[in-house]
XYZ file of C-alpha atoms in Angstrom:
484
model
C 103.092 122.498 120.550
C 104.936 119.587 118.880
C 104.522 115.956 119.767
C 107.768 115.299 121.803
C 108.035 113.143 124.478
C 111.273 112.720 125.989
C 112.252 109.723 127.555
C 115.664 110.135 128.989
C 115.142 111.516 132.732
C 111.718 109.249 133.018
C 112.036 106.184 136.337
C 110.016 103.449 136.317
C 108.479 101.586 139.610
C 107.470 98.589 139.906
C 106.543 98.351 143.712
C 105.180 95.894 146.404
C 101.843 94.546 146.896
C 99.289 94.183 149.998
C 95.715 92.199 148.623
C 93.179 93.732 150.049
C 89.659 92.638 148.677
C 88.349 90.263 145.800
C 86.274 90.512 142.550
C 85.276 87.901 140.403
C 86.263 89.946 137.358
C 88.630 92.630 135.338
C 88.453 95.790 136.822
C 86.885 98.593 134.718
C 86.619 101.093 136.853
C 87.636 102.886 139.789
C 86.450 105.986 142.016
C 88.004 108.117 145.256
C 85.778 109.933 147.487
C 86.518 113.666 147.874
C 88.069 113.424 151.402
C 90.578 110.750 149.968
C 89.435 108.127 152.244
C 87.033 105.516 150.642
C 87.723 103.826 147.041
C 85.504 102.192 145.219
C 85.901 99.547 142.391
C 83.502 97.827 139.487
C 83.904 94.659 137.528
C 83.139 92.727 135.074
C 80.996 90.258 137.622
C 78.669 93.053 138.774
C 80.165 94.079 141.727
C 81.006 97.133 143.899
C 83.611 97.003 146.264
C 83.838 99.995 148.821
C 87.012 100.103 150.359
C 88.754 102.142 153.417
C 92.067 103.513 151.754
C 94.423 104.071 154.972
C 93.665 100.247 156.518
C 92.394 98.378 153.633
C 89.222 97.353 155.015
C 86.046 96.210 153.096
C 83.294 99.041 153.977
C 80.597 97.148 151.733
C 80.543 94.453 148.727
C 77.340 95.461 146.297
C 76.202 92.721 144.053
C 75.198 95.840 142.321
C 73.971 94.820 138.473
C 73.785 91.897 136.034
C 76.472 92.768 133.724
C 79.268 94.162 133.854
C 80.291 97.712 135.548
C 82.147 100.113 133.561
C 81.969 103.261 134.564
C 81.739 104.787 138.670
C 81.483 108.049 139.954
C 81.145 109.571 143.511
C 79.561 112.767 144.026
C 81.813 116.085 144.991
C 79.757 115.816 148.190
C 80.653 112.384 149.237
C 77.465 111.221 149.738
C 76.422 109.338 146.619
C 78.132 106.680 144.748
C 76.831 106.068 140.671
C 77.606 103.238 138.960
C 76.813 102.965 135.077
C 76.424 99.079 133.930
C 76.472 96.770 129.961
C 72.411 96.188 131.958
C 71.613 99.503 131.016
C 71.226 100.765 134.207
C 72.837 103.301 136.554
C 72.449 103.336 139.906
C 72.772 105.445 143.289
C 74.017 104.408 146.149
C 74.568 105.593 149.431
C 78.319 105.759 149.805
C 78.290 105.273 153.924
C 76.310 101.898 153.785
C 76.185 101.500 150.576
C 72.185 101.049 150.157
C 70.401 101.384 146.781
C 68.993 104.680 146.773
C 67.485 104.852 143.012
C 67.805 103.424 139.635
C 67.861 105.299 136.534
C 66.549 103.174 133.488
C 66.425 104.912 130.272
C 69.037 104.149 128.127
C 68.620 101.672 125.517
C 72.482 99.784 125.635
C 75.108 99.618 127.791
C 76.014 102.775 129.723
C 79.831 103.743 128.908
C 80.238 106.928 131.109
C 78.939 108.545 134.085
C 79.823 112.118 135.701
C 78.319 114.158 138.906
C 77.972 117.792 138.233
C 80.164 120.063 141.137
C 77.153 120.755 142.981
C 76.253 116.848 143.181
C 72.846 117.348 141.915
C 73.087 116.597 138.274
C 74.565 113.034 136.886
C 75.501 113.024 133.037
C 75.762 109.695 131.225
C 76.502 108.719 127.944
C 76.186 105.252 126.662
C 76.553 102.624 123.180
C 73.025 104.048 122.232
C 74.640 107.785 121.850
C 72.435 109.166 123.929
C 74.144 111.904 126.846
C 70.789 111.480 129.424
C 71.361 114.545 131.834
C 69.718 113.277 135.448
C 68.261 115.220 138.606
C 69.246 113.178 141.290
C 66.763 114.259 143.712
C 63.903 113.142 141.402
C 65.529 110.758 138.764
C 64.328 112.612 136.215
C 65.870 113.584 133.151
C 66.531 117.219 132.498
C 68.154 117.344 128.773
C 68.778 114.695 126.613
C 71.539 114.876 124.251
C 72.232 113.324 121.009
C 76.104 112.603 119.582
C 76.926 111.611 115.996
C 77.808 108.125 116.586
C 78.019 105.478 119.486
C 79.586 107.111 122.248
C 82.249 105.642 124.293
C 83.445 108.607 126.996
C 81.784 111.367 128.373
C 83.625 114.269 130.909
C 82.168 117.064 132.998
C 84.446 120.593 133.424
C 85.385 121.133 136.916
C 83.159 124.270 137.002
C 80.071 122.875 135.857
C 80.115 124.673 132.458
C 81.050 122.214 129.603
C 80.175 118.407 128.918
C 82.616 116.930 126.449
C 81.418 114.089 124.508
C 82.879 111.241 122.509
C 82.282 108.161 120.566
C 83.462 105.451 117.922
C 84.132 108.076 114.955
C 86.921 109.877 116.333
C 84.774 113.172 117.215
C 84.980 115.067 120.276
C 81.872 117.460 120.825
C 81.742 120.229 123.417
C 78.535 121.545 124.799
C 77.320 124.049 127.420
C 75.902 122.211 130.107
C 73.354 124.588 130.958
C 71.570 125.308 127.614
C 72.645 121.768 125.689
C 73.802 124.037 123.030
C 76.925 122.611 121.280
C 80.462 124.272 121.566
C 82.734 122.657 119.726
C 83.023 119.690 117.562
C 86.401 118.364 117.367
C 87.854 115.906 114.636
C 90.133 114.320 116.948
C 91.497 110.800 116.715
C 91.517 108.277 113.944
C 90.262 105.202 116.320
C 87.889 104.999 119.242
C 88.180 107.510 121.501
C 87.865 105.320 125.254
C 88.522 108.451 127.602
C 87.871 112.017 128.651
C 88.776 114.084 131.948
C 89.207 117.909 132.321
C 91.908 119.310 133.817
C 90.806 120.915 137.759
C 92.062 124.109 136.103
C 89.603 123.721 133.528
C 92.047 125.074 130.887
C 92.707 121.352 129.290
C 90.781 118.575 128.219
C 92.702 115.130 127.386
C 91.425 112.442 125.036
C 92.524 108.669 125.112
C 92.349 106.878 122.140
C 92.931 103.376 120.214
C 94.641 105.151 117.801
C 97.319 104.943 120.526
C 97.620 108.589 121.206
C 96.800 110.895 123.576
C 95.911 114.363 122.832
C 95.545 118.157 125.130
C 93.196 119.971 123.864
C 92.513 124.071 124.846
C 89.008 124.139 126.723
C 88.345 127.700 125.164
C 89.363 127.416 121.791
C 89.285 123.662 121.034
C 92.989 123.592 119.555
C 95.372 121.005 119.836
C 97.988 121.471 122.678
C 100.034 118.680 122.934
C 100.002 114.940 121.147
C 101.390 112.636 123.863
C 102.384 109.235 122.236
C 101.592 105.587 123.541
C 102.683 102.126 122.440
C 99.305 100.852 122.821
C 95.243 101.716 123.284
C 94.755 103.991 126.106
C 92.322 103.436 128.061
C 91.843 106.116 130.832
C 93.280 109.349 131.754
C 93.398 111.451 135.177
C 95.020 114.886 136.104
C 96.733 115.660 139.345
C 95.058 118.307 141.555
C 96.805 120.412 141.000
C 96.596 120.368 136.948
C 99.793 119.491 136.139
C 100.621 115.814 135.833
C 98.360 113.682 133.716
C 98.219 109.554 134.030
C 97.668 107.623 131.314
C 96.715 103.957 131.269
C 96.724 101.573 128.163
C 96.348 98.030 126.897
C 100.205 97.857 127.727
C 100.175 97.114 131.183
C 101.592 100.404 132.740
C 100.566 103.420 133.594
C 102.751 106.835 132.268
C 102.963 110.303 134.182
C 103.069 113.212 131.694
C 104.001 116.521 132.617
C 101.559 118.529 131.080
C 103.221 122.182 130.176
C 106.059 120.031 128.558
C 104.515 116.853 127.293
C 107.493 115.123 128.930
C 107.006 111.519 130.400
C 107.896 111.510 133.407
C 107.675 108.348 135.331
C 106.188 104.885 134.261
C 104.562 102.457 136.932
C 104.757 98.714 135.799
C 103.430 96.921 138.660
C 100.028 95.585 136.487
C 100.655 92.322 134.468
C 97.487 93.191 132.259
C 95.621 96.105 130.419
C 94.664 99.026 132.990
C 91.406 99.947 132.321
C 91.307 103.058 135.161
C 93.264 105.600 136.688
C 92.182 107.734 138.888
C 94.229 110.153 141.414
C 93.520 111.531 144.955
C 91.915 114.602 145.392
C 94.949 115.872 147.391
C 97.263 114.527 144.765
C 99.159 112.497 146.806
C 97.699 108.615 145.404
C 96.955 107.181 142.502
C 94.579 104.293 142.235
C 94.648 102.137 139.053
C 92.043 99.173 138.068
C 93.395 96.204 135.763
C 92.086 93.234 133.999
C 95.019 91.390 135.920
C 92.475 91.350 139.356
C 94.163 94.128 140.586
C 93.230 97.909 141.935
C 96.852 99.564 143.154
C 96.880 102.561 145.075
C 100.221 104.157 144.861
C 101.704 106.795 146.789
C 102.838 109.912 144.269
C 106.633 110.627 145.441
C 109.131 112.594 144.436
C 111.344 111.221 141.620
C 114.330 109.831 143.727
C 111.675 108.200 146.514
C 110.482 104.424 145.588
C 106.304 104.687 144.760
C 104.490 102.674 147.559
C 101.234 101.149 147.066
C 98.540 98.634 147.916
C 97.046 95.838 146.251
C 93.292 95.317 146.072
C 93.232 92.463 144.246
C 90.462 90.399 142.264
C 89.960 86.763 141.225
C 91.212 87.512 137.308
C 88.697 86.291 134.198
C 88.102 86.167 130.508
C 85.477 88.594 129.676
C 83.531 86.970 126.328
C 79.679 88.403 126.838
C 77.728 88.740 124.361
C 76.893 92.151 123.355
C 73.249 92.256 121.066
C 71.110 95.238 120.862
C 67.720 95.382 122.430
C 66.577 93.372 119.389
C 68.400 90.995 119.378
C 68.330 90.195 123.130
C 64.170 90.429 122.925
C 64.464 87.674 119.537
C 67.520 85.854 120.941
C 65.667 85.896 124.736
C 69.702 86.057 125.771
C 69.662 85.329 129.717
C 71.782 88.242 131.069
C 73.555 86.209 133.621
C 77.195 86.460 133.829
C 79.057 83.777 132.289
C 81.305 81.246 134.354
C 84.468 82.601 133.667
C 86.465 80.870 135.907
C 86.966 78.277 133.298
C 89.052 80.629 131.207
C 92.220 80.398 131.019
C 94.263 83.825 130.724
C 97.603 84.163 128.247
C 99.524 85.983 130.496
C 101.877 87.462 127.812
C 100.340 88.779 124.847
C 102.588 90.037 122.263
C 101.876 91.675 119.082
C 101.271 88.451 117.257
C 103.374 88.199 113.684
C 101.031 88.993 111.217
C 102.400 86.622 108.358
C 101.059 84.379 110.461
C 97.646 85.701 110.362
C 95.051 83.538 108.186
C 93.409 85.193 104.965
C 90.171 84.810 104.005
C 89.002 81.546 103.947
C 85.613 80.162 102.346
C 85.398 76.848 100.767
C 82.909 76.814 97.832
C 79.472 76.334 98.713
C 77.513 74.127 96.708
C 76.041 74.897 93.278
C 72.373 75.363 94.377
C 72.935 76.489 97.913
C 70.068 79.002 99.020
C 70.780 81.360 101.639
C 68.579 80.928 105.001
C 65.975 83.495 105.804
C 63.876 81.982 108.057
C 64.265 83.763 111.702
C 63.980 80.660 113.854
C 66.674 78.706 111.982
C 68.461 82.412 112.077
C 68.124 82.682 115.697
C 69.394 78.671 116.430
C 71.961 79.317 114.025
C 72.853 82.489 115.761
C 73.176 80.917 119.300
C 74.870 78.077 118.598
C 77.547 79.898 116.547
C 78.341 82.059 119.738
C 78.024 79.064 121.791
C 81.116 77.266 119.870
C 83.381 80.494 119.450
C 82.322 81.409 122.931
C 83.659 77.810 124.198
C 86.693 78.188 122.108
C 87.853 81.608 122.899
C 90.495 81.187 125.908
C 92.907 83.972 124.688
C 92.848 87.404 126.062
C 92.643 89.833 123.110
C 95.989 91.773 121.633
C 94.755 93.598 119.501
C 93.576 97.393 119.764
C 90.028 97.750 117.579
C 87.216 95.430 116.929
C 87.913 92.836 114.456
C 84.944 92.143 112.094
C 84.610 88.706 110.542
C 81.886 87.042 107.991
C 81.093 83.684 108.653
C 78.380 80.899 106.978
C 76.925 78.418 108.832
C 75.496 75.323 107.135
C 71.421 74.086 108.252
C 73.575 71.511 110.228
C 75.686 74.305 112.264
C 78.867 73.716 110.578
C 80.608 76.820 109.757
C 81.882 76.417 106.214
C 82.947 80.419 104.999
C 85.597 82.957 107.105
C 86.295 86.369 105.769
C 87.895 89.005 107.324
C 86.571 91.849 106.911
C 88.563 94.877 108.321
C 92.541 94.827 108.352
C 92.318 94.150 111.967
C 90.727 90.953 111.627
C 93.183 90.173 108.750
C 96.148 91.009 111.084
C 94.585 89.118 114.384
C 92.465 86.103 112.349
C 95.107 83.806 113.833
C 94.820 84.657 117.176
C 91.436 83.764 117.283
C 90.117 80.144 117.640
C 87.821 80.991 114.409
C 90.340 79.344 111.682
C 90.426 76.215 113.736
C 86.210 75.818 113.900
C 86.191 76.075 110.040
C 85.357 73.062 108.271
C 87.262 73.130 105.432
C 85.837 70.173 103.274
C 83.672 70.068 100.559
C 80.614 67.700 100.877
C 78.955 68.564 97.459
C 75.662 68.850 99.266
C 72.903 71.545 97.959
C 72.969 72.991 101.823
C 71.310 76.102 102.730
C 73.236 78.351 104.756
C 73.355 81.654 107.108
C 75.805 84.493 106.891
C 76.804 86.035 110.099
C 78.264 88.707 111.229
C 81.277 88.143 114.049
C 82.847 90.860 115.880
C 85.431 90.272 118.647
C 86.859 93.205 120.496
C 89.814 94.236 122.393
C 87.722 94.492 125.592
C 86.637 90.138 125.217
C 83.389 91.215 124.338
C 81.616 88.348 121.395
C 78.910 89.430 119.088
C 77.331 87.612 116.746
C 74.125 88.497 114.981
C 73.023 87.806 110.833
C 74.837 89.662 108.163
C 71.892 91.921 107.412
C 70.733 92.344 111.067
C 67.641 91.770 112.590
C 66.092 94.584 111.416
C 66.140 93.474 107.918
C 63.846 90.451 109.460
C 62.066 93.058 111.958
C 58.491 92.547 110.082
C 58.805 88.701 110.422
C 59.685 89.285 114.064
C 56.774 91.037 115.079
C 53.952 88.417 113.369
C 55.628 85.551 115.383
């Protein structure tokens, strides 16, 4: 099928509110039980909030991980809530008191995606390291492990238990038959990130959410393109209706869009969110739809027909900056990073990012360094170096991000921790540079002096997340590392 999206017959709702509950932090993620009465939502502070839909009462507040929670899942049973965390970890708990029943701890970075098999006893997950970890959750023990191509981002299981669909950073979607761990299909799919899966309850579709600003239907049997469903923005989660044929789509532009999914025709747009929606999620019965935000809200809204006003309920949460750092296992055992959460109630959000002009954007900038200058190798000065240059962008960064893939910057740092060298070095950085404090920390004099300096590697994303590690890596100093 073509790519066409009409636009003429779609309404859009933007609806009262009721707060219900609080986080401390955007909401990444959010999960309905199967008998439509208990939601749960994760955040960027940690936390697990289990909700009663139909009166809005708080069941049970989890101070469930150190970092933040991206990814939730409940089982088809109702009895066991997962929750996948940027700690590594996932954990069970028991949905009707919400007590920690187990923790799985295998994965190596942060855990992206979780999914319960149909007959609740297997949990997939997928996470930054690429590893798919397939779990027995009687026993916590792993049954397959599964590797994809790149880092992987979004992981979905088919509604009969058959396929696990895969995806990462490269674009690729890869198909595999959950019972062997042979793979199916490898799809070239998207130009960007890929940042969401779901099957279709039919299991006839599977739809893909990417940066690139698209969304795509895909045929479960053959692995051809359906339909291409346009966005203005990143997408960021999809969901179909129970009954297979309405799809929601979320993105960094603050709605959420119902597609029908025979036609490709938007149908309906709900505007209520003021910030990126990270989740969508609907009902099993088809009748709500619950959406997470980084504007501190989860909405539940009641699916209507077209000429009936959408009704729904606020759950909302305290709204912060996310700017964590994000190192590897390396560089969090040679940087000792404490995995607390930040205090983020110090940040200040933008509450109306726009595409920013991109004349305006700054070019490379890197004053000359000194005739003489030697390039630092040493890993403690690395490692000071290191911290303190996320310490000062870290301070500076009060902006939430507009932009819609990572931006990648080099920057030198002086023996005396003044940066003196910016470079862009993707066209996304090139486009954003100016909407991120890093121009302004450059020192743009020239003090003759033989210096030595560091080169660093900066990489902001569209999610707030800051990393900052040396040019080369620390594996390049990984020797050095282990004498000390």
């Amino acid at each position: 099928m073509s790519s066409k999206n009409p636009v003429s017959t779609i309404t859009q709702q933007t609806v009262p509110t009721q707060v219900l509950a609080k986080h401390k932090g955007w909401v990444y993620t959010v999960a309905i039980s199967p008998d439509g009465e208990t939601l749960a939502s994760g955040s960027y502070d940690g936390t697990i909030k289990i909700t009663n839909i139909s009166n809005g009462e708080l069941l049970h507040n989890i101070k469930a991980h150190d970092d933040a929670i991206e990814s939730l899942a409940i089982s088809p049973d109702g009895k066991i809530l997962a929750s996948g965390s940027w700690d590594n970890h996932i954990k069970l708990w028991d949905l009707s008191n919400g007590n920690l029943v187990r923790d799985l701890n295998s994965h190596t970075d942060d855990v992206k995606a979780i999914a319960f098999s149909v007959d609740s006893q297997t949990l997939a997950s997928g996470s930054y390291d690429g590893m798919v970890k397939i779990w027995n959750i009687k026993t916590g023990s792993i049954n397959r492990s599964l590797k994809h191509p790149n880092i992987l981002t979004s992981l979905a299981l088919s509604q009969d238990g058959k396929m696990l669909a895969t995806a990462g950073r490269n674009g690729i979607i890869k198909t595999w038959d959950l019972n062997t761990g042979k793979e199916q299909h490898s799809i070239a799919a998207h130009k960007k990130t890929i940042m969401t899966l779901a099957f279709s309850p039919n299991n006839q579709m599977l739809a893909s959410g990417s940066r690139d600003r698209t969304v795509k239907l895909w045929q479960v049997d053959s692995g051809k393109l359906y339909e291409t469903l346009e966005k203005e923005k990143a997408v960021f989660s999809v969901a179909f209706s129970a009954d297979s044929k309405t799809l929601a789509t979320s993105s960094h532009k603050r709605d959420i869009s119902l597609w029908q999914v025979n036609t490709g025709e938007l149908i309906k747009k709900l505007t209520a969110h003021s910030k990126a929606v990270f989740s969508v999620q609907f009902n099993p019965d088809g009748q709500t739809l619950v959406s997470g935000s980084a504007d501190g809200t989860v909405k539940l809204w009641s699916m209507q027909t077209s000429d009936q006003q959408l009704e729904d309920i606020d759950i909302a949460v305290e709204p912060s900056a996310v700017k964590e750092k994000a190192f590897s296992s390396i560089e969090k055992a040679v940087l000792n990073v404490n995995p607390e959460i930040p205090d983020v109630d110090k940040v200040v959000f933008n509450v109306n990012p726009e595409i920013p002009d991109v004349e305006k954007a700054v070019p490379s900038v890197n004053p000359e360094v000194s005739e003489g200058a030697s390039k630092i190798t040493d890993v403690a000065m690395l490692k000071k170096l290191n911290q303190n240059l996320y310490n000062k962008i870290d301070q500076s960064w009060r902006q939430t991000p507009t932009w819609y893939e990572d931006l990648v910057f080099q920057m030198k740092v002086n023996a005396d921790n003044v940066i003196i060298g910016l470079e862009p070095m993707n066209q996304e950085a090139r486009d954003y540079a100016g909407q991120t404090p890093l121009p302004k920390l450059l020192h743009s004099s020239n003090s003759g002096e033989k210096q030595s300096f560091g080169v660093f590697r900066v990489v902001m994303t569209p999610t707030g997340v800051l990393e900052v590690s040396p040019w080369e890596g620390w594996l390049s100093f990984q020797s050095e590392i282990s004498s000390q």
